[in-house]
Coordinates of C-alpha atoms in Angstrom, one line a residue:
M49 CA 60.7 93.3 94.6
A50 CA 59.6 94.2 91.1
F51 CA 61.5 92.7 88.2
M52 CA 63.0 96.0 87.1
E53 CA 63.6 97.3 90.6
K54 CA 67.1 97.9 91.7
P55 CA 68.6 95.7 94.4
P56 CA 68.9 97.1 97.9
A57 CA 72.2 99.0 98.6
G58 CA 74.8 97.0 100.4
K59 CA 73.5 93.6 99.4
V60 CA 76.1 90.9 99.9
L61 CA 76.7 88.6 96.9
L62 CA 77.8 85.3 98.4
D63 CA 79.9 82.6 96.8
D64 CA 77.8 79.5 97.4
T65 CA 80.8 77.2 96.4
V66 CA 82.8 78.2 99.4
P67 CA 83.3 74.9 101.4
L68 CA 81.8 74.9 104.9
T69 CA 83.3 72.8 107.8
A70 CA 81.6 72.1 111.1
A71 CA 82.9 71.1 114.5
I72 CA 80.9 69.9 117.5
E73 CA 82.0 71.6 120.7
A74 CA 80.7 71.9 124.3
S75 CA 78.5 75.0 124.6
Q76 CA 80.5 76.4 127.4
S77 CA 83.7 76.7 125.3
L78 CA 82.2 78.4 122.2
Q79 CA 83.7 81.8 121.6
S80 CA 83.1 82.3 117.8
H81 CA 80.0 82.6 115.7
T82 CA 78.0 79.4 116.3
I83 CA 74.7 77.8 115.7
V84 CA 72.7 75.7 118.1
R85 CA 71.3 72.5 116.9
R86 CA 69.4 69.7 118.7
Y87 CA 69.5 66.1 117.8
S88 CA 66.0 66.5 116.3
D89 CA 67.5 69.1 113.8
F90 CA 70.1 66.5 112.7
D91 CA 67.4 63.9 112.3
L92 CA 65.3 66.3 110.2
L93 CA 68.3 67.1 108.0
N94 CA 69.0 63.4 107.6
N95 CA 65.5 62.6 106.5
S96 CA 65.6 65.5 104.0
L97 CA 68.8 64.1 102.5
Q98 CA 67.4 60.6 102.1
I99 CA 66.5 61.6 98.5
A100 CA 70.2 61.3 97.7
G101 CA 70.1 57.6 98.3
L102 CA 73.2 57.6 100.5
S103 CA 73.7 55.8 103.8
L104 CA 74.7 58.6 106.1
P105 CA 76.2 57.7 109.6
L106 CA 73.7 59.6 111.8
P107 CA 73.9 58.2 115.4
P108 CA 70.7 56.4 116.4
K109 CA 68.2 57.8 118.8
K110 CA 68.1 56.8 122.5
L111 CA 65.1 57.4 124.8
I112 CA 66.4 56.2 128.1
G113 CA 69.8 57.3 129.4
N114 CA 70.2 60.0 126.8
M115 CA 71.6 62.5 129.4
D116 CA 74.4 60.3 130.6
R117 CA 77.8 61.9 130.3
E118 CA 79.4 59.0 128.5
F119 CA 76.5 58.8 126.0
I120 CA 76.6 62.5 125.3
A121 CA 80.4 62.3 124.6
E122 CA 79.9 59.3 122.3
R123 CA 77.0 61.0 120.4
Q124 CA 79.1 64.2 120.0
K125 CA 81.7 62.1 118.2
G126 CA 79.1 60.5 116.0
L127 CA 77.5 63.8 115.0
Q128 CA 81.0 65.2 114.2
N129 CA 81.6 62.2 111.9
Y130 CA 78.2 62.7 110.3
L131 CA 78.9 66.4 109.5
S132 CA 82.4 65.4 108.2
V133 CA 80.8 62.9 105.7
I134 CA 78.4 65.5 104.5
T135 CA 80.8 68.4 104.1
T136 CA 83.4 66.3 102.2
N137 CA 80.8 65.2 99.7
H138 CA 81.0 67.7 96.8
I139 CA 77.3 67.5 95.8
L140 CA 75.8 67.4 99.4
S141 CA 78.0 70.2 100.7
N142 CA 76.7 72.5 97.9
C143 CA 73.0 71.7 98.4
E144 CA 70.6 74.2 99.9
L145 CA 69.6 71.9 102.8
V146 CA 73.1 71.6 104.1
K147 CA 73.9 75.3 103.6
K148 CA 70.8 76.4 105.6
F149 CA 71.6 73.9 108.3
L150 CA 75.2 75.2 108.8
D151 CA 74.8 78.8 107.9
P152 CA 71.2 79.9 108.5
N153 CA 72.0 83.6 108.7
N154 CA 73.1 83.8 105.0
Y155 CA 70.7 81.1 103.6
S156 CA 67.4 81.9 105.3
A157 CA 65.6 83.3 102.2
N158 CA 63.1 81.3 100.2
Y159 CA 64.7 81.5 96.7
T160 CA 61.9 79.7 95.0
E161 CA 59.5 82.3 96.2
I162 CA 61.8 85.1 95.1
A163 CA 62.2 83.5 91.7
L164 CA 58.4 83.2 91.3
Q165 CA 57.9 86.8 92.1
Q166 CA 60.5 87.9 89.5
V167 CA 59.0 85.6 86.8
S168 CA 55.5 86.8 87.5
M169 CA 56.6 90.4 87.0
F170 CA 58.2 89.3 83.7
F171 CA 55.0 87.7 82.4
R172 CA 53.1 90.9 83.0
S173 CA 55.1 92.5 80.2
E174 CA 55.4 89.3 78.1
P175 CA 51.9 87.8 78.0
K176 CA 52.6 85.2 75.3
W177 CA 54.5 83.0 77.7
E178 CA 52.9 80.7 80.4
V179 CA 54.3 78.7 83.2
V180 CA 53.4 75.0 83.1
E181 CA 55.2 73.9 86.3
P182 CA 58.3 74.6 88.4
L183 CA 61.1 72.2 87.9
K184 CA 62.1 71.9 91.5
D185 CA 65.8 71.4 92.4
I186 CA 66.8 70.0 89.0
G187 CA 70.0 72.1 89.3
W188 CA 72.7 72.4 91.9
R189 CA 72.7 76.1 92.3
I190 CA 70.8 77.6 95.3
R191 CA 70.0 80.9 93.6
K192 CA 69.1 79.5 90.2
K193 CA 65.5 78.2 89.6
Y194 CA 63.9 76.5 86.6
F195 CA 60.3 76.5 85.3
L196 CA 58.7 74.5 82.5
M197 CA 57.1 76.9 80.0
K198 CA 54.9 77.0 76.9
I199 CA 53.9 79.5 74.3
K200 CA 50.1 80.2 74.4
N201 CA 49.6 79.8 70.7
Q202 CA 51.9 76.7 70.5
P203 CA 50.7 74.7 73.6
K204 CA 52.6 71.5 72.7
E205 CA 56.0 73.0 72.5
R206 CA 57.9 72.9 75.8
L207 CA 60.5 75.4 76.9
V208 CA 62.5 75.8 80.1
L209 CA 63.0 79.2 81.8
S210 CA 66.0 79.7 84.1
W211 CA 66.2 82.6 86.6
A212 CA 69.4 83.4 88.4
D213 CA 70.5 86.0 91.0
L214 CA 73.8 87.8 90.7
G215 CA 77.0 86.3 92.0
P216 CA 80.2 87.6 93.7
D217 CA 82.1 87.8 90.4
K218 CA 79.7 90.3 88.7
Y219 CA 82.0 93.2 87.6
L220 CA 80.2 94.4 84.6
S221 CA 78.3 97.7 84.8
D222 CA 74.5 97.3 84.8
K223 CA 74.2 98.7 81.3
D224 CA 76.9 96.4 79.8
F225 CA 75.5 93.5 81.8
Q226 CA 72.0 93.9 80.3
C227 CA 73.3 94.5 76.8
L228 CA 75.4 91.3 76.9
I229 CA 72.6 89.2 78.3
K230 CA 70.3 90.4 75.5
L231 CA 73.1 89.6 73.0
L232 CA 73.1 85.9 73.8
P233 CA 70.1 84.9 71.6
S234 CA 72.2 86.1 68.6
C235 CA 75.0 83.6 69.4
L236 CA 74.9 80.8 66.7
H237 CA 77.4 77.9 67.0
P238 CA 76.9 74.2 66.3
Y239 CA 78.1 73.3 69.8
I240 CA 76.3 76.0 71.8
Y241 CA 72.7 75.4 72.9
R242 CA 70.5 78.2 71.4
V243 CA 68.9 80.8 73.7
T244 CA 65.4 81.7 72.6
F245 CA 64.9 84.7 74.8
A246 CA 67.0 86.6 77.4
T247 CA 66.5 89.7 79.5
A248 CA 68.0 91.1 82.7
N249 CA 67.8 93.8 85.3
E250 CA 70.2 95.2 87.9
S251 CA 69.8 92.1 90.2
S252 CA 69.1 89.0 88.1
A253 CA 68.7 87.5 84.6
L254 CA 66.0 85.4 83.0
L255 CA 66.6 83.2 79.9
I256 CA 64.4 80.8 78.0
R257 CA 65.6 77.8 76.0
T258 CA 63.9 74.8 74.3
F259 CA 63.3 71.9 76.7
N260 CA 65.2 68.8 75.8
E261 CA 63.6 65.5 76.8
K262 CA 66.9 63.6 76.6
G263 CA 68.6 65.8 79.1
T264 CA 72.2 66.6 79.6
L265 CA 75.4 64.6 79.1
K266 CA 75.4 63.9 82.9
D267 CA 71.9 62.4 82.5
L268 CA 73.3 60.1 79.8
I269 CA 76.2 59.0 82.0
Y270 CA 74.1 58.4 85.1
K271 CA 71.0 57.1 83.3
A272 CA 68.9 59.7 85.0
K273 CA 65.6 61.5 84.2
P274 CA 66.1 65.2 83.5
K275 CA 63.2 66.4 85.6
D276 CA 64.3 64.6 88.8
P277 CA 66.0 66.5 91.6
F278 CA 69.8 66.9 91.4
L279 CA 70.5 65.0 94.6
K280 CA 68.4 62.0 93.4
K281 CA 70.0 61.9 89.9
Y282 CA 73.7 62.1 90.7
C283 CA 74.5 61.4 94.3
N284 CA 74.4 57.6 94.3
P285 CA 73.9 56.2 90.7
K286 CA 72.6 52.6 90.6
K287 CA 75.1 51.7 87.9
I288 CA 78.5 53.2 87.3
Q289 CA 79.5 52.9 83.6
G290 CA 81.5 55.1 81.3
L291 CA 80.8 55.9 77.7
E292 CA 82.1 54.2 74.6
L293 CA 85.5 55.3 73.4
Q294 CA 84.1 56.8 70.2
Q295 CA 81.6 58.8 72.2
I296 CA 84.4 60.1 74.4
K297 CA 86.4 61.1 71.4
T298 CA 83.5 62.8 69.6
Y299 CA 82.0 64.6 72.6
G300 CA 85.4 65.7 73.8
R301 CA 86.4 67.1 70.4
Q302 CA 83.1 69.1 70.1
I303 CA 83.4 70.6 73.6
L304 CA 87.1 71.6 73.0
E305 CA 86.1 73.3 69.8
V306 CA 83.5 75.5 71.5
L307 CA 85.9 76.3 74.3
K308 CA 88.5 77.4 71.8
F309 CA 85.9 79.5 70.0
L310 CA 84.9 81.3 73.2
H311 CA 88.6 81.8 74.2
D312 CA 89.4 83.3 70.8
K313 CA 86.4 85.6 71.2
G314 CA 87.5 86.8 74.6
F315 CA 84.3 85.6 76.1
P316 CA 84.8 84.3 79.7
Y317 CA 83.2 81.0 80.5
G318 CA 84.6 78.9 83.4
H319 CA 81.5 76.8 84.0
L320 CA 82.1 73.6 82.2
H321 CA 80.7 70.4 83.7
A322 CA 78.6 67.5 82.5
S323 CA 75.3 69.1 83.5
N324 CA 76.1 72.2 81.4
V325 CA 76.4 70.1 78.2
M326 CA 73.1 69.4 76.4
L327 CA 72.8 66.3 74.2
D328 CA 71.1 66.7 70.9
G329 CA 71.4 63.4 69.1
D330 CA 75.2 62.8 68.8
T331 CA 76.0 66.4 69.2
C332 CA 77.0 68.2 72.5
R333 CA 75.9 71.8 73.0
L334 CA 77.3 74.0 75.7
L335 CA 74.8 75.6 78.2
D336 CA 74.8 78.6 80.5
L337 CA 77.0 81.2 78.9
E338 CA 75.3 83.8 81.0
N339 CA 76.8 82.4 84.2
S340 CA 80.1 84.3 83.9
L341 CA 78.2 87.6 83.1
L342 CA 76.1 87.1 86.2
G343 CA 79.3 86.5 88.2
L344 CA 78.3 83.0 89.4
P345 CA 81.0 80.8 90.9
S346 CA 82.0 77.6 89.1
F347 CA 80.9 74.1 90.1
Y348 CA 84.5 73.0 90.5
R349 CA 85.8 76.1 92.2
S350 CA 86.6 74.3 95.4
Y351 CA 89.0 72.1 93.4
F352 CA 90.9 74.5 91.2
S353 CA 91.1 77.2 93.9
Q354 CA 93.6 74.9 95.6
F355 CA 96.2 75.3 92.8
R356 CA 97.8 78.7 92.2
K357 CA 98.8 77.8 88.6
I358 CA 95.2 77.5 87.5
N359 CA 94.6 81.3 87.7
T360 CA 93.0 82.2 84.3
L361 CA 89.5 81.4 83.0
E362 CA 91.1 79.6 80.1
S363 CA 93.1 77.3 82.4
V364 CA 89.9 76.8 84.5
D365 CA 88.0 75.6 81.4
V366 CA 90.8 73.1 80.6
H367 CA 90.9 71.8 84.2
C368 CA 87.1 71.5 84.2
F369 CA 87.4 69.6 80.9
G370 CA 89.6 67.1 82.7
H371 CA 86.9 66.5 85.3
L372 CA 84.3 66.0 82.5
L373 CA 86.6 63.6 80.6
Y374 CA 87.1 61.6 83.8
E375 CA 83.4 61.3 84.3
M376 CA 82.8 60.3 80.7
T377 CA 85.5 57.7 80.9
Y378 CA 84.7 56.1 84.3
G379 CA 81.1 57.0 84.9
R380 CA 81.8 58.9 88.1
P381 CA 83.8 62.0 89.2
P382 CA 87.3 61.5 90.6
D383 CA 87.6 60.8 94.4
S384 CA 90.1 63.6 94.9
V385 CA 92.1 66.0 92.8
P386 CA 95.0 65.8 91.9
V387 CA 94.7 62.2 90.8
D388 CA 97.8 60.1 91.6
S389 CA 97.0 57.2 89.4
F390 CA 94.2 56.5 86.9
P391 CA 92.2 53.3 86.6
P392 CA 92.4 51.3 83.4
A393 CA 90.8 53.3 80.5
P394 CA 89.6 52.3 77.0
S395 CA 92.7 53.9 75.5
M396 CA 96.0 55.2 76.8
A397 CA 95.3 58.3 74.8
V398 CA 92.5 59.0 77.2
V399 CA 94.9 58.7 80.2
A400 CA 97.4 61.0 78.5
V401 CA 94.8 63.8 78.3
L402 CA 93.7 63.1 81.9
E403 CA 97.3 63.3 83.1
S404 CA 97.7 66.7 81.4
T405 CA 94.7 68.2 83.2
L406 CA 94.2 66.3 86.6
S407 CA 97.6 64.9 87.6
C408 CA 99.7 66.4 90.4
E409 CA 102.3 67.6 87.9
A410 CA 99.7 69.4 85.8
C411 CA 98.1 71.1 88.8
K412 CA 101.5 72.3 90.0
N413 CA 102.9 73.4 86.6
G414 CA 99.7 74.7 84.9
M415 CA 97.2 73.6 82.3
P416 CA 97.7 73.2 78.5
S417 CA 95.5 75.3 76.2
A418 CA 92.4 74.0 74.5
S419 CA 94.2 74.2 71.1
R420 CA 97.0 72.0 72.6
L421 CA 94.4 69.4 73.7
L422 CA 92.8 69.3 70.2
Q423 CA 96.2 68.3 68.8
M424 CA 96.6 65.3 71.1
P425 CA 96.0 61.8 69.6
L426 CA 92.7 61.3 71.3
F427 CA 91.0 64.1 69.4
S428 CA 93.2 64.9 66.4
D429 CA 91.7 62.2 64.2
V430 CA 88.0 63.0 65.0
L431 CA 86.1 64.3 61.9
L432 CA 83.3 66.8 62.7
T433 CA 80.5 67.0 60.1
T434 CA 78.6 70.3 60.5
S435 CA 77.7 72.9 58.0
E436 CA 76.6 75.6 60.5
K437 CA 78.9 78.6 60.6
P438 CA 79.6 80.1 64.0
Q439 CA 78.3 83.6 64.5
F440 CA 78.7 85.7 67.6
K441 CA 79.3 89.4 67.1
I442 CA 80.3 91.4 70.2
P443 CA 80.7 95.2 69.8
T444 CA 84.1 96.6 70.6
K445 CA 82.9 98.5 73.6
L446 CA 81.5 95.4 75.1
K447 CA 84.6 93.4 74.3
E448 CA 86.6 95.8 76.4
A449 CA 84.1 95.5 79.3
L450 CA 84.4 91.8 79.1
R451 CA 88.2 92.0 79.2
I452 CA 88.1 94.1 82.3
A453 CA 85.5 91.9 84.0
K454 CA 87.6 88.8 83.1
E455 CA 90.7 90.3 84.7
C456 CA 88.7 91.1 87.9
I457 CA 87.4 87.6 88.1
E458 CA 90.9 86.2 87.7
K459 CA 92.2 88.6 90.3
R460 CA 89.6 87.5 92.9
L461 CA 90.6 83.9 92.2
T462 CA 94.3 84.6 92.6
E463 CA 93.7 86.4 95.9
E464 CA 91.6 83.4 97.2
Q465 CA 94.2 81.0 96.1
K466 CA 96.9 83.0 98.0
Q467 CA 94.7 83.0 101.2
I468 CA 94.2 79.2 100.9
H469 CA 97.9 78.7 100.4
Q470 CA 98.8 80.7 103.5
H471 CA 96.1 79.0 105.6
R472 CA 97.4 75.6 104.5
R473 CA 101.0 76.5 105.5
L474 CA 99.8 77.8 108.9
T475 CA 97.7 74.6 109.4
R476 CA 100.7 72.4 108.6
A477 CA 102.9 74.3 110.9
Q478 CA 100.4 74.1 113.8
S479 CA 99.9 70.4 113.2
H480 CA 103.6 69.8 113.1
H481 CA 104.4 71.7 116.3
G482 CA 101.4 70.3 118.1
S483 CA 102.3 66.7 117.4
E484 CA 103.3 64.4 120.3
E485 CA 106.7 63.8 118.8
E486 CA 107.5 67.5 118.5
R487 CA 106.4 68.2 122.1
K488 CA 108.7 65.4 123.4
K489 CA 111.6 66.9 121.4
R490 CA 111.0 70.3 122.8
K491 CA 110.9 69.0 126.3
I492 CA 114.2 67.2 125.9
L493 CA 115.9 70.2 124.4
A494 CA 114.6 72.4 127.2
R495 CA 116.0 70.1 129.8
K496 CA 119.4 69.9 128.1
K497 CA 119.5 73.7 127.8
S498 CA 118.6 74.2 131.4
K499 CA 121.3 71.8 132.7
R500 CA 123.9 73.3 130.4
S501 CA 123.0 76.9 131.6
A502 CA 123.2 75.8 135.3
V503 CA 126.6 74.3 134.9
E504 CA 128.0 77.3 132.9
N505 CA 126.6 79.7 135.5
S506 CA 128.0 77.7 138.4
E507 CA 131.5 77.5 136.9
E508 CA 131.5 81.3 136.0
H509 CA 130.4 82.2 139.5
S510 CA 133.0 80.0 141.1
A511 CA 135.8 81.5 139.1
K512 CA 134.7 85.1 140.0
Y513 CA 134.6 84.2 143.7
N514 CA 138.1 82.7 143.6
N515 CA 139.5 85.8 141.9
S516 CA 137.9 88.1 144.5
N517 CA 139.4 86.0 147.4
N518 CA 142.8 86.2 145.8
S519 CA 142.7 89.9 145.4
G520 CA 141.3 90.4 148.9
S521 CA 144.3 88.6 150.6
G522 CA 146.8 91.3 149.6
A523 CA 148.5 93.8 152.0
S524 CA 146.6 96.7 150.5
S525 CA 143.2 95.3 151.6
P526 CA 141.5 97.5 154.1
L527 CA 140.7 96.1 157.5
T528 CA 137.1 95.8 158.6
S529 CA 136.4 98.3 161.4
P530 CA 133.5 100.0 162.9
A531 CA 134.5 103.2 160.9
S532 CA 134.5 101.3 157.6
P533 CA 131.5 99.1 157.3
T534 CA 131.3 96.2 154.8
P535 CA 129.8 96.9 151.4
P536 CA 126.0 96.5 151.1
S537 CA 125.1 92.8 150.7
T538 CA 123.4 91.5 147.6
S539 CA 120.5 90.3 149.8
A540 CA 119.8 93.8 151.0
A541 CA 119.9 95.1 147.4
L542 CA 117.4 92.5 146.3
G543 CA 115.2 92.8 149.3
L544 CA 116.1 89.3 150.7
G545 CA 116.6 90.2 154.3
K546 CA 113.5 88.4 155.3
D547 CA 114.6 85.2 153.7
V548 CA 117.9 85.3 155.5
K549 CA 116.4 86.0 158.9
E550 CA 114.0 83.0 158.4
G551 CA 116.9 80.7 157.8
K552 CA 116.4 80.1 154.0
D553 CA 119.4 79.5 151.8
I554 CA 119.3 82.0 148.9
C555 CA 121.4 81.2 145.8
I556 CA 122.4 84.1 143.6
T557 CA 123.8 83.4 140.2
S558 CA 124.9 85.9 137.6
T559 CA 125.1 85.5 133.9
S560 CA 126.8 87.9 131.5
S561 CA 126.8 88.5 127.8
T562 CA 128.8 90.7 125.5
S563 CA 126.4 93.7 125.8
T564 CA 124.6 93.4 129.1
T565 CA 125.0 91.9 132.6
S566 CA 122.0 90.3 134.3
S567 CA 121.4 88.6 137.6
S568 CA 119.1 85.7 138.3
L569 CA 117.8 84.6 141.6
A570 CA 117.2 81.0 142.8
S571 CA 115.7 80.3 146.2
R572 CA 115.6 77.1 148.0
E573 CA 114.9 76.2 151.7
H574 CA 117.1 73.3 152.7
G575 CA 116.2 71.0 155.4
G576 CA 118.8 70.0 158.1
G577 CA 121.4 72.6 157.1
G578 CA 122.2 70.9 153.8
V579 CA 124.5 72.4 151.2
C580 CA 122.8 74.2 148.3
P581 CA 122.8 71.8 145.4
A582 CA 122.6 74.5 142.8
L583 CA 126.1 75.9 143.4
T584 CA 129.6 74.6 144.2
P585 CA 131.4 75.4 147.5
G586 CA 132.3 79.0 147.5
C587 CA 128.7 80.1 146.8
E588 CA 128.4 83.5 148.4
W589 CA 125.4 82.7 150.5
C590 CA 126.2 79.1 151.3
E591 CA 129.3 80.0 153.3
P592 CA 128.7 80.5 157.1
R593 CA 128.7 84.2 157.8
G594 CA 128.5 86.5 160.8
L595 CA 125.8 89.1 161.3
A596 CA 128.3 91.9 160.5
Q597 CA 128.9 90.4 157.1
L598 CA 125.2 90.0 156.4
H599 CA 124.2 93.5 157.4
P600 CA 126.5 96.5 156.7
E601 CA 125.2 98.6 159.6
F602 CA 125.8 95.9 162.3
P603 CA 129.1 96.9 164.2
K604 CA 131.8 94.3 164.3
R605 CA 132.3 94.7 168.0
N606 CA 128.8 93.7 168.7
F607 CA 129.4 90.5 166.8
E608 CA 132.6 89.8 168.7
E609 CA 131.0 90.5 172.0
S610 CA 128.2 88.1 171.2

C-alpha cells in the first residue's frame, strides 16, 4: 500500500494491550474459537522467548511413551501452567511472539515488512534521508517500528525514525489528525523531546527524532543498551537497583511539570512509562506525544482499566506516574496493583506519593491531580534551572477536535471498565456457587425442604380424609346402588388404571396455596403387601378397596356375588 493511500474499508483497529488467557482442553470438547498447537509449536515459542532470559516451565520432551494417557494428562497440566506464566507476565503477554501464538488470525501480518514499504514510499518524496539499519524490536508495540537514519549531507549525525499504525482510540478526522501530527515539530518545551520531522496519512504516521546514545530512563534503571531488543533489556535485569533520592526528586518534578503543561493545554497524553522518558544529561524529556493522536492504547492499560475511578486521561497520567516512581525507587515494576504495602524506600515522602497513586484506597477513590503531586514534600523543594520557555500553539479549531477525541477515548475506557466490573462480579458469583462448601449447603437445604414438604402434605391430606369420613357418616349420605355409581376415582382421572391392575400402590398427595390447587403424584411398588411409607393410615389408595370402589362402572352386585 502506498504511503498516501487510504486504508481498506472496514479495517479493524485492534487494542494490542487487551490481555489474552489460554486454557488447554481436550479436542473433543472444544466448542468455541480455538487454535490447534502441537508440542513442537510450544517448543518453538519457548526457544524464541529465551532472549528474555527467563526460566519458563515448559514440560520436557519424551520420545518413548509419549502417547500414554497418564503422560498426556500430565503434559496438559504442564502446558497450562506454562501458558499461565507467560500470560501473567506483563511484558511477555504483550510481545508479538505470544500474540501470534495465541491469536494467529489477528496477528498474522508481517509488520516489519509493512513498515518498510511505508518508509520506502516516504523516501521517494524526501530524498535527503537515508536508512542506516532497522532497530529490530527495541520497543514493545507490535505495530510500531524503528529505523536508524542519517541525513545524506550530514552522515555522522544519527536520527531515529518511528512508524506507527493507527490504534482503536483514533477519533480525530483524517484532516485534523494530519494537521496535529505536522504541528508536533513546533512544540518546544524543556521537558519534551524535540521532533525533527513529522508526517501522516489516513492509516499511519512517521516521525523523526535525534538518536540518543544514552537511551531512556528505563535503560538507566535497568543498565541496558538502547539498541537491544525490548525483551532482552527489561524482562530479567541482572541487577535490581533503584535510583538515588535526588535523582528521583529531580526526574519526578520534571515529569510532573510537563504533565501539568499538557493538561493545561488540553492535549491528551496517557502514555507515560519509563521507556517514554528520554534522558539528556540530568534532564528528562517526554517522548511519543503522537501516540494519543494515533489512538494507540497505553502500556499500563491492563492495570488502570480495572479501576472505575481512573476514568480520565489526566488520572491515567497520574496513575502511570505512580508506576514510574515505583520503578525509579525500587528498580523494578510492582508485582501487582493495587499495592498493599511498600518496601522500605529512601524517604517516607516517596512512600506518601506512591500511596496516593498505587494504593488500594487511591485506586478505589481516584487519583490526585499533577498539580497536587507537585505540592507534596517530595517535589515541592526541587529547584528547576531552565531558561527555555514552553511554546506549543494549537489553533482553536484543533483544540475543539482534541477535546472531542479526548472525550471519546475516555468513554471507551469507561465502557471497558464497566464490562470488566460486570465480568468480575459474574466470575465471583460462579466461583462462589460452584465451590464444594456451597454445593454441600444446597444439598442439605434441599433435603430439609423435601422432608418438610412431605410431612406437611401428609398431615394436610390426613385431615382432609378425616373430614370427608365424618361428613359421609351422616343420615343424608346417599347409599351406593347400581343406579347411582360411585364418583370417578382419581386413578381413572390420572390414567393410573394400569398401575392398579398390576398391583402397584399409588400414593396421591395434594398441595394447595392461596391462589391455586395442584396435585402431585408419587408411585411406589411395595413388596409383600407393605404399607406405603409416604402417607399415614387413611391414605386413599392404601386402604383395601373393592372393585366397585376402584371402578365406577363396575356394579356393586357383581362385587357382592363374587
